[in-house]
Amino acid sequence: MSRLRDLFTFGGTENKPSRWRRLMGMSFGLVYLFYPLSDITSGNVTGLRAYAEVAALVGFVTCYIATVMSPKNYGEPGRWTLPLLGLTALMAIVFAILFGGGWLALPIYVTVVISMALPPRQALAGMLAMAAVVVAGGFVTGADGGTISLLVLQVVTLGVLFMSVRNTRILVVELHRAQGEVARLAAGEERLRIARDLHDLLGHSLSLIVLKSELAGRLSEQGSPRAAEEIRDIESVARLALQEVREAVTGYRQRGLSEEIDNARAALDAAGMAAVVRMSGTPLPDALDGLLGWAVREGVTNVVRHARADRCEIIVSYEDGAATLEISDNGPHAGPYEAGSGLCGLAERVEAAGGSVDAGSRPGGGFRLRVLVPVAVESRA
């Protein structure tokens, strides 16, 4: 059933088009066989020669069809394509010289197959060779000059036409492959975006949940009524994290700087750290506001997780042609600094906006994260 559907609907995939479609397209030219066939059916050829011509005609058509059907893809000859093509060309040469007349059209079929199966240079050489066969066969069999000229013209024009068809088909296949690769890369980029967003979102939210859970446990042991309040905060943070995950997956998550600073205050307070926030300059553009919001979330999450500090300072400024964010703490940092996946992801976002990220231990103790984004390129963020 699938073959019948391909036959009548010209179906097939982009990379592996239907062989039935190819056969139908290239079999229209079999009309040229009308001339040798008419010689047999009209009685102009009789006896053993008629049987020989019938056998030759059947053999040539069979070999021609097998050659057309042998390639699996456009521009990629199959295992038997070249041997069958050689046999078809040999038949065309022998029969054209042996029988003459309408058989001089056989090199036209070979030209068509050569033009569809071989690269342009080899196809051009094959086309010229078939034109030479027509000329030689015409002189040997005594054909008139007009017939020879017409057949040579058809060899050349059909050869050029089908070389163009082949090149067009190959370009279409390559275009479909390129579109598939673009779609694959886009899907991979989207997966990376979701993974990066989830890392940043859940890292902060889960850290806050852990801190508040520990605080709620201590308050519960002391019998403090604040334990119930902390448990409610944990529920609220968990619900917010769930909402943010959904927004991140659907691509609608918008992170504002003021919102992230409020979340940072809550996280630092739950960790027992004093939060100091300083902001100066004009209001940030939307693109920079979201970018620095990401930076505050990532920076404060690292402070809560690793700093073991009792004070964290967040400074935001938007002046002198640049937006700057600094997050510093007074924790006991020692040894070489190694950026984790969160800061690496943040650096990618900032660099995409034309900015830079500087992170490391401070000479006087503690750790500092500094993000700088020039105003001139903030529209890229």
Coordinates of C-alpha atoms in Angstrom, one line a residue:
M1 CA 0.0 0.0 0.0
S2 CA 2.8 2.4 0.8
R3 CA 4.3 1.9 -2.7
L4 CA 1.0 2.6 -4.3
R5 CA 0.5 5.7 -2.2
D6 CA 4.0 6.9 -3.2
L7 CA 3.2 6.1 -6.9
F8 CA 0.0 8.2 -7.0
T9 CA 0.9 10.9 -4.6
F10 CA 4.6 11.4 -5.5
G11 CA 5.4 10.8 -1.9
G12 CA 8.7 10.2 -0.1
T13 CA 10.8 11.7 2.6
E14 CA 13.0 14.7 2.2
N15 CA 16.3 12.7 2.4
K16 CA 15.0 9.5 0.8
P17 CA 12.5 10.5 -1.9
S18 CA 10.2 7.8 -3.4
R19 CA 11.8 5.6 -6.0
W20 CA 8.4 5.3 -7.7
R21 CA 8.2 9.1 -8.1
R22 CA 11.7 9.1 -9.6
L23 CA 10.8 6.3 -12.0
M24 CA 7.6 8.0 -13.2
G25 CA 9.5 11.3 -13.7
M26 CA 12.3 9.7 -15.8
S27 CA 10.0 7.3 -17.7
F28 CA 8.2 10.0 -19.6
G29 CA 11.1 10.1 -21.9
L30 CA 10.5 6.5 -23.0
V31 CA 8.3 8.1 -25.7
Y32 CA 11.5 8.1 -27.8
L33 CA 11.2 4.3 -28.0
F34 CA 8.2 4.9 -30.3
Y35 CA 10.6 5.0 -33.3
P36 CA 12.3 1.6 -32.9
L37 CA 9.1 0.1 -31.7
S38 CA 7.2 1.4 -34.7
D39 CA 9.7 -0.2 -37.1
I40 CA 8.9 -3.6 -35.5
T41 CA 5.2 -3.2 -35.3
S42 CA 4.8 -1.8 -38.8
G43 CA 6.5 -4.7 -40.4
N44 CA 9.4 -2.7 -41.7
V45 CA 11.7 -5.1 -39.8
T46 CA 11.0 -8.8 -40.1
G47 CA 12.5 -12.2 -39.5
L48 CA 15.4 -12.7 -37.1
R49 CA 16.2 -9.0 -37.0
A50 CA 12.7 -8.2 -35.7
Y51 CA 13.2 -10.7 -32.8
A52 CA 16.7 -9.3 -32.2
E53 CA 15.4 -5.8 -32.0
V54 CA 12.5 -6.9 -29.6
A55 CA 15.0 -8.6 -27.4
A56 CA 17.4 -5.6 -27.5
L57 CA 14.5 -3.2 -26.7
V58 CA 13.3 -5.3 -23.7
G59 CA 16.9 -5.6 -22.5
F60 CA 17.6 -1.9 -22.8
V61 CA 14.4 -0.8 -21.1
T62 CA 14.9 -3.3 -18.2
C63 CA 18.5 -2.1 -17.7
Y64 CA 17.4 1.5 -17.9
I65 CA 14.7 1.1 -15.3
A66 CA 17.1 -0.8 -13.0
T67 CA 19.6 2.0 -13.3
V68 CA 17.0 4.7 -12.5
M69 CA 15.8 2.7 -9.4
S70 CA 19.2 1.8 -8.0
P71 CA 20.2 5.0 -6.1
K72 CA 18.7 5.4 -2.7
N73 CA 19.2 9.1 -2.4
Y74 CA 19.6 12.1 -4.7
G75 CA 23.2 12.6 -5.6
E76 CA 24.3 9.3 -4.0
P77 CA 24.7 6.4 -6.5
G78 CA 23.7 3.0 -5.1
R79 CA 25.9 -0.1 -5.1
W80 CA 24.7 -1.2 -8.5
T81 CA 24.2 2.2 -10.1
L82 CA 27.5 2.6 -11.9
P83 CA 27.7 -1.0 -13.2
L84 CA 24.1 -0.8 -14.5
L85 CA 24.9 2.6 -16.0
G86 CA 27.9 1.2 -17.8
L87 CA 25.8 -1.7 -19.1
T88 CA 23.0 0.7 -20.2
A89 CA 25.6 2.9 -22.0
L90 CA 27.1 -0.1 -23.7
M91 CA 23.7 -1.2 -25.0
A92 CA 22.9 2.3 -26.3
I93 CA 26.2 2.5 -28.2
V94 CA 26.0 -1.0 -29.7
F95 CA 22.3 -0.8 -30.6
A96 CA 22.6 2.7 -32.1
I97 CA 25.4 1.6 -34.4
L98 CA 24.0 -1.8 -35.1
F99 CA 20.4 -0.9 -35.9
G100 CA 20.6 2.9 -36.7
G101 CA 17.3 4.8 -37.4
G102 CA 15.2 5.3 -34.2
W103 CA 17.8 3.5 -32.2
L104 CA 20.1 6.6 -32.4
A105 CA 17.8 8.1 -29.6
L106 CA 19.1 5.6 -27.0
P107 CA 22.1 7.8 -26.0
I108 CA 19.6 10.4 -24.9
Y109 CA 18.4 8.0 -22.2
V110 CA 21.9 7.4 -21.1
T111 CA 22.6 11.1 -21.0
V112 CA 19.5 11.6 -18.7
V113 CA 20.7 8.9 -16.3
I114 CA 24.3 10.2 -16.3
S115 CA 23.1 13.7 -15.6
M116 CA 21.0 12.5 -12.6
A117 CA 23.5 10.1 -11.2
L118 CA 26.9 11.7 -11.5
P119 CA 28.5 15.0 -10.4
P120 CA 28.5 17.8 -12.9
R121 CA 32.0 17.3 -14.4
Q122 CA 31.6 13.6 -14.9
A123 CA 28.0 14.2 -16.2
L124 CA 29.3 16.8 -18.7
A125 CA 31.9 14.3 -20.0
G126 CA 29.3 11.6 -20.3
M127 CA 27.0 14.0 -22.1
L128 CA 29.7 14.8 -24.7
A129 CA 30.5 11.1 -25.1
M130 CA 26.9 10.3 -25.9
A131 CA 26.7 13.2 -28.4
A132 CA 29.8 11.7 -30.1
V133 CA 28.1 8.3 -30.1
V134 CA 25.1 9.8 -31.9
V135 CA 27.3 11.4 -34.5
A136 CA 29.3 8.2 -35.0
G137 CA 26.3 6.0 -35.1
G138 CA 24.6 8.4 -37.6
F139 CA 27.5 8.3 -40.0
V140 CA 27.9 4.6 -39.8
T141 CA 24.2 3.9 -40.4
G142 CA 23.9 6.6 -43.0
A143 CA 21.5 8.9 -41.2
D144 CA 20.9 12.4 -42.6
G145 CA 22.6 15.4 -41.1
G146 CA 19.4 17.0 -39.9
T147 CA 18.4 13.9 -37.8
I148 CA 21.9 13.8 -36.4
S149 CA 21.9 17.5 -35.5
L150 CA 18.5 17.2 -33.9
L151 CA 19.5 14.2 -31.7
V152 CA 22.8 15.9 -30.7
L153 CA 20.8 19.0 -29.7
Q154 CA 18.5 16.9 -27.6
V155 CA 21.4 15.1 -25.9
V156 CA 22.9 18.5 -25.0
T157 CA 19.7 20.2 -23.9
L158 CA 18.4 17.3 -21.8
G159 CA 21.8 16.7 -20.3
V160 CA 22.0 20.3 -19.1
L161 CA 18.4 20.2 -18.0
F162 CA 18.8 17.1 -15.9
M163 CA 22.1 18.3 -14.4
S164 CA 20.2 21.4 -13.2
V165 CA 17.4 19.2 -11.8
R166 CA 19.9 17.0 -10.0
N167 CA 21.6 20.1 -8.4
T168 CA 18.2 21.5 -7.4
R169 CA 17.2 18.2 -5.8
I170 CA 20.5 18.0 -3.9
L171 CA 20.1 21.6 -2.7
V172 CA 16.6 20.8 -1.4
V173 CA 17.8 17.7 0.5
E174 CA 20.7 19.7 2.0
L175 CA 18.2 22.5 3.0
H176 CA 16.0 19.9 4.7
R177 CA 19.0 18.5 6.6
A178 CA 20.1 22.0 7.6
Q179 CA 16.6 22.8 8.8
G180 CA 16.7 19.6 10.9
E181 CA 20.1 20.5 12.3
V182 CA 18.8 24.0 13.2
A183 CA 15.8 22.5 14.9
R184 CA 18.1 20.1 16.8
L185 CA 20.4 22.9 17.9
A186 CA 17.4 25.1 19.0
A187 CA 16.1 22.2 21.1
G188 CA 19.5 21.7 22.7
E189 CA 19.7 25.4 23.4
E190 CA 16.3 25.4 25.0
R191 CA 17.2 22.4 27.2
L192 CA 20.4 24.3 28.3
R193 CA 18.3 27.4 29.1
I194 CA 15.8 25.4 31.2
A195 CA 18.6 23.5 33.0
R196 CA 20.4 26.8 33.7
D197 CA 17.2 28.5 34.9
L198 CA 16.2 25.6 37.1
H199 CA 19.7 25.5 38.6
D200 CA 19.5 29.2 39.5
L201 CA 15.9 29.1 40.7
L202 CA 16.1 25.9 42.8
G203 CA 19.5 26.6 44.2
H204 CA 18.3 29.8 45.8
S205 CA 14.9 28.4 46.9
L206 CA 16.1 25.1 48.3
S207 CA 18.9 26.9 50.2
L208 CA 16.3 29.2 51.7
I209 CA 14.0 26.2 52.6
V210 CA 16.9 24.4 54.3
L211 CA 17.8 27.5 56.4
K212 CA 14.3 28.1 57.4
S213 CA 13.7 24.4 58.2
E214 CA 16.8 24.5 60.5
L215 CA 15.6 27.7 62.1
A216 CA 12.1 26.3 62.6
G217 CA 13.5 23.1 64.2
R218 CA 15.6 25.2 66.7
L219 CA 12.6 27.4 67.5
S220 CA 10.4 24.4 67.9
E221 CA 12.8 22.8 70.4
Q222 CA 12.7 26.1 72.4
G223 CA 8.9 26.2 72.3
S224 CA 8.9 29.5 70.4
P225 CA 5.7 30.6 68.6
R226 CA 7.9 31.8 65.8
A227 CA 8.4 28.1 64.7
A228 CA 4.9 28.1 63.1
E229 CA 5.7 31.3 61.3
E230 CA 8.9 29.9 59.9
I231 CA 7.0 26.8 58.7
R232 CA 4.5 29.0 56.9
D233 CA 7.4 30.8 55.3
I234 CA 8.8 27.4 54.1
E235 CA 5.4 26.6 52.5
S236 CA 5.3 30.0 50.9
V237 CA 8.9 29.6 49.5
A238 CA 8.1 26.1 48.2
R239 CA 5.0 27.3 46.4
L240 CA 6.9 30.2 44.9
A241 CA 9.6 27.9 43.8
L242 CA 7.1 25.6 42.1
Q243 CA 5.6 28.6 40.3
E244 CA 9.0 29.9 39.2
V245 CA 9.9 26.4 37.8
R246 CA 6.7 26.4 35.8
E247 CA 7.5 29.9 34.5
A248 CA 11.1 28.9 33.7
V249 CA 10.0 25.9 31.7
T250 CA 7.5 27.9 29.7
G251 CA 9.9 30.8 29.2
Y252 CA 7.9 33.5 30.9
R253 CA 10.0 33.9 34.0
Q254 CA 10.9 37.6 34.5
R255 CA 13.3 38.4 37.3
G256 CA 13.2 41.9 38.6
L257 CA 16.1 43.3 40.7
S258 CA 13.9 44.6 43.5
E259 CA 12.1 41.3 43.8
E260 CA 15.4 39.4 44.0
I261 CA 16.8 41.9 46.6
D262 CA 13.8 41.2 48.8
N263 CA 14.3 37.5 48.4
A264 CA 18.0 38.0 49.2
R265 CA 17.1 39.8 52.4
A266 CA 14.9 37.0 53.5
A267 CA 17.5 34.4 52.7
L268 CA 20.3 36.3 54.5
D269 CA 18.1 36.9 57.5
A270 CA 17.2 33.2 57.7
A271 CA 21.0 32.4 57.6
G272 CA 21.7 34.8 60.4
M273 CA 23.5 37.4 58.3
A274 CA 23.0 41.1 58.3
A275 CA 22.0 42.4 54.8
V276 CA 23.2 45.8 53.7
V277 CA 21.8 47.1 50.4
R278 CA 22.9 50.3 48.7
M279 CA 21.4 51.6 45.4
S280 CA 22.4 54.7 43.4
G281 CA 21.8 56.2 40.0
T282 CA 18.8 56.3 37.7
P283 CA 16.4 53.4 37.4
L284 CA 17.7 50.4 35.4
P285 CA 16.4 49.6 32.0
D286 CA 14.3 46.4 31.9
A287 CA 17.0 44.3 30.3
L288 CA 19.6 45.3 32.9
D289 CA 17.1 45.0 35.7
G290 CA 16.4 41.4 34.8
L291 CA 20.1 40.6 34.3
L292 CA 21.2 42.1 37.6
G293 CA 18.3 40.3 39.3
W294 CA 19.8 37.0 38.1
A295 CA 23.2 38.1 39.5
V296 CA 21.8 39.0 42.9
R297 CA 20.0 35.6 43.1
E298 CA 23.2 33.7 42.2
G299 CA 25.5 35.8 44.3
V300 CA 23.4 35.7 47.5
T301 CA 22.8 31.9 47.1
N302 CA 26.6 31.4 47.1
V303 CA 27.0 33.6 50.1
V304 CA 24.3 31.6 52.0
R305 CA 25.8 28.3 51.0
H306 CA 29.5 28.8 51.3
A307 CA 30.5 32.1 53.0
R308 CA 30.0 31.3 56.7
A309 CA 29.8 35.1 57.1
D310 CA 27.7 37.3 59.4
R311 CA 27.4 40.3 57.0
C312 CA 26.6 40.6 53.3
E313 CA 26.7 43.9 51.3
I314 CA 24.8 44.5 48.0
I315 CA 25.7 47.6 46.0
V316 CA 23.9 48.5 42.8
S317 CA 24.8 51.6 40.7
Y318 CA 23.7 52.8 37.3
E319 CA 25.8 55.8 36.3
D320 CA 28.9 56.8 34.4
G321 CA 27.9 54.8 31.4
A322 CA 27.6 51.4 33.1
A323 CA 25.5 49.4 35.5
T324 CA 27.5 47.8 38.3
L325 CA 26.5 45.2 40.9
E326 CA 28.8 44.2 43.8
I327 CA 28.0 41.5 46.4
S328 CA 30.6 41.0 49.1
D329 CA 30.7 39.2 52.5
N330 CA 33.1 39.0 55.4
G331 CA 33.4 35.2 55.5
P332 CA 36.7 33.3 56.0
H333 CA 37.7 32.5 52.4
A334 CA 41.0 30.7 51.7
G335 CA 42.7 29.0 48.9
P336 CA 42.2 29.4 45.1
Y337 CA 38.8 30.3 43.8
E338 CA 37.0 27.9 41.4
A339 CA 33.8 29.0 39.7
G340 CA 30.8 26.6 40.0
S341 CA 28.2 26.0 37.4
G342 CA 26.0 28.8 38.8
L343 CA 28.6 31.5 38.4
C344 CA 29.6 30.1 35.0
G345 CA 26.0 30.4 33.8
L346 CA 25.8 33.9 35.2
A347 CA 29.1 34.8 33.4
E348 CA 27.6 33.5 30.1
R349 CA 24.5 35.7 30.5
V350 CA 26.6 38.8 31.3
E351 CA 29.0 38.3 28.5
A352 CA 26.1 37.9 26.1
A353 CA 25.0 41.3 27.1
G354 CA 28.5 42.7 26.5
G355 CA 29.5 42.9 30.2
S356 CA 32.0 41.2 32.5
V357 CA 32.0 39.2 35.7
D358 CA 34.8 39.3 38.3
A359 CA 34.6 37.0 41.3
G360 CA 37.1 36.0 43.9
S361 CA 38.5 36.5 47.4
R362 CA 39.1 40.1 48.7
P363 CA 42.5 41.1 50.0
G364 CA 41.0 42.1 53.4
G365 CA 39.0 38.9 53.8
G366 CA 35.7 37.8 52.4
F367 CA 34.5 37.2 48.9
R368 CA 33.3 39.6 46.3
L369 CA 31.2 39.2 43.1
R370 CA 31.3 42.2 40.7
V371 CA 29.1 42.5 37.6
L372 CA 29.7 45.3 35.1
V373 CA 27.5 45.9 32.0
P374 CA 28.2 49.0 29.8
V375 CA 25.1 51.1 29.0
A376 CA 26.1 51.2 25.3
V377 CA 25.4 47.5 24.9
E378 CA 22.6 47.0 27.4
S379 CA 20.1 46.4 24.6
R380 CA 21.7 43.1 23.9
A381 CA 20.8 41.7 27.3

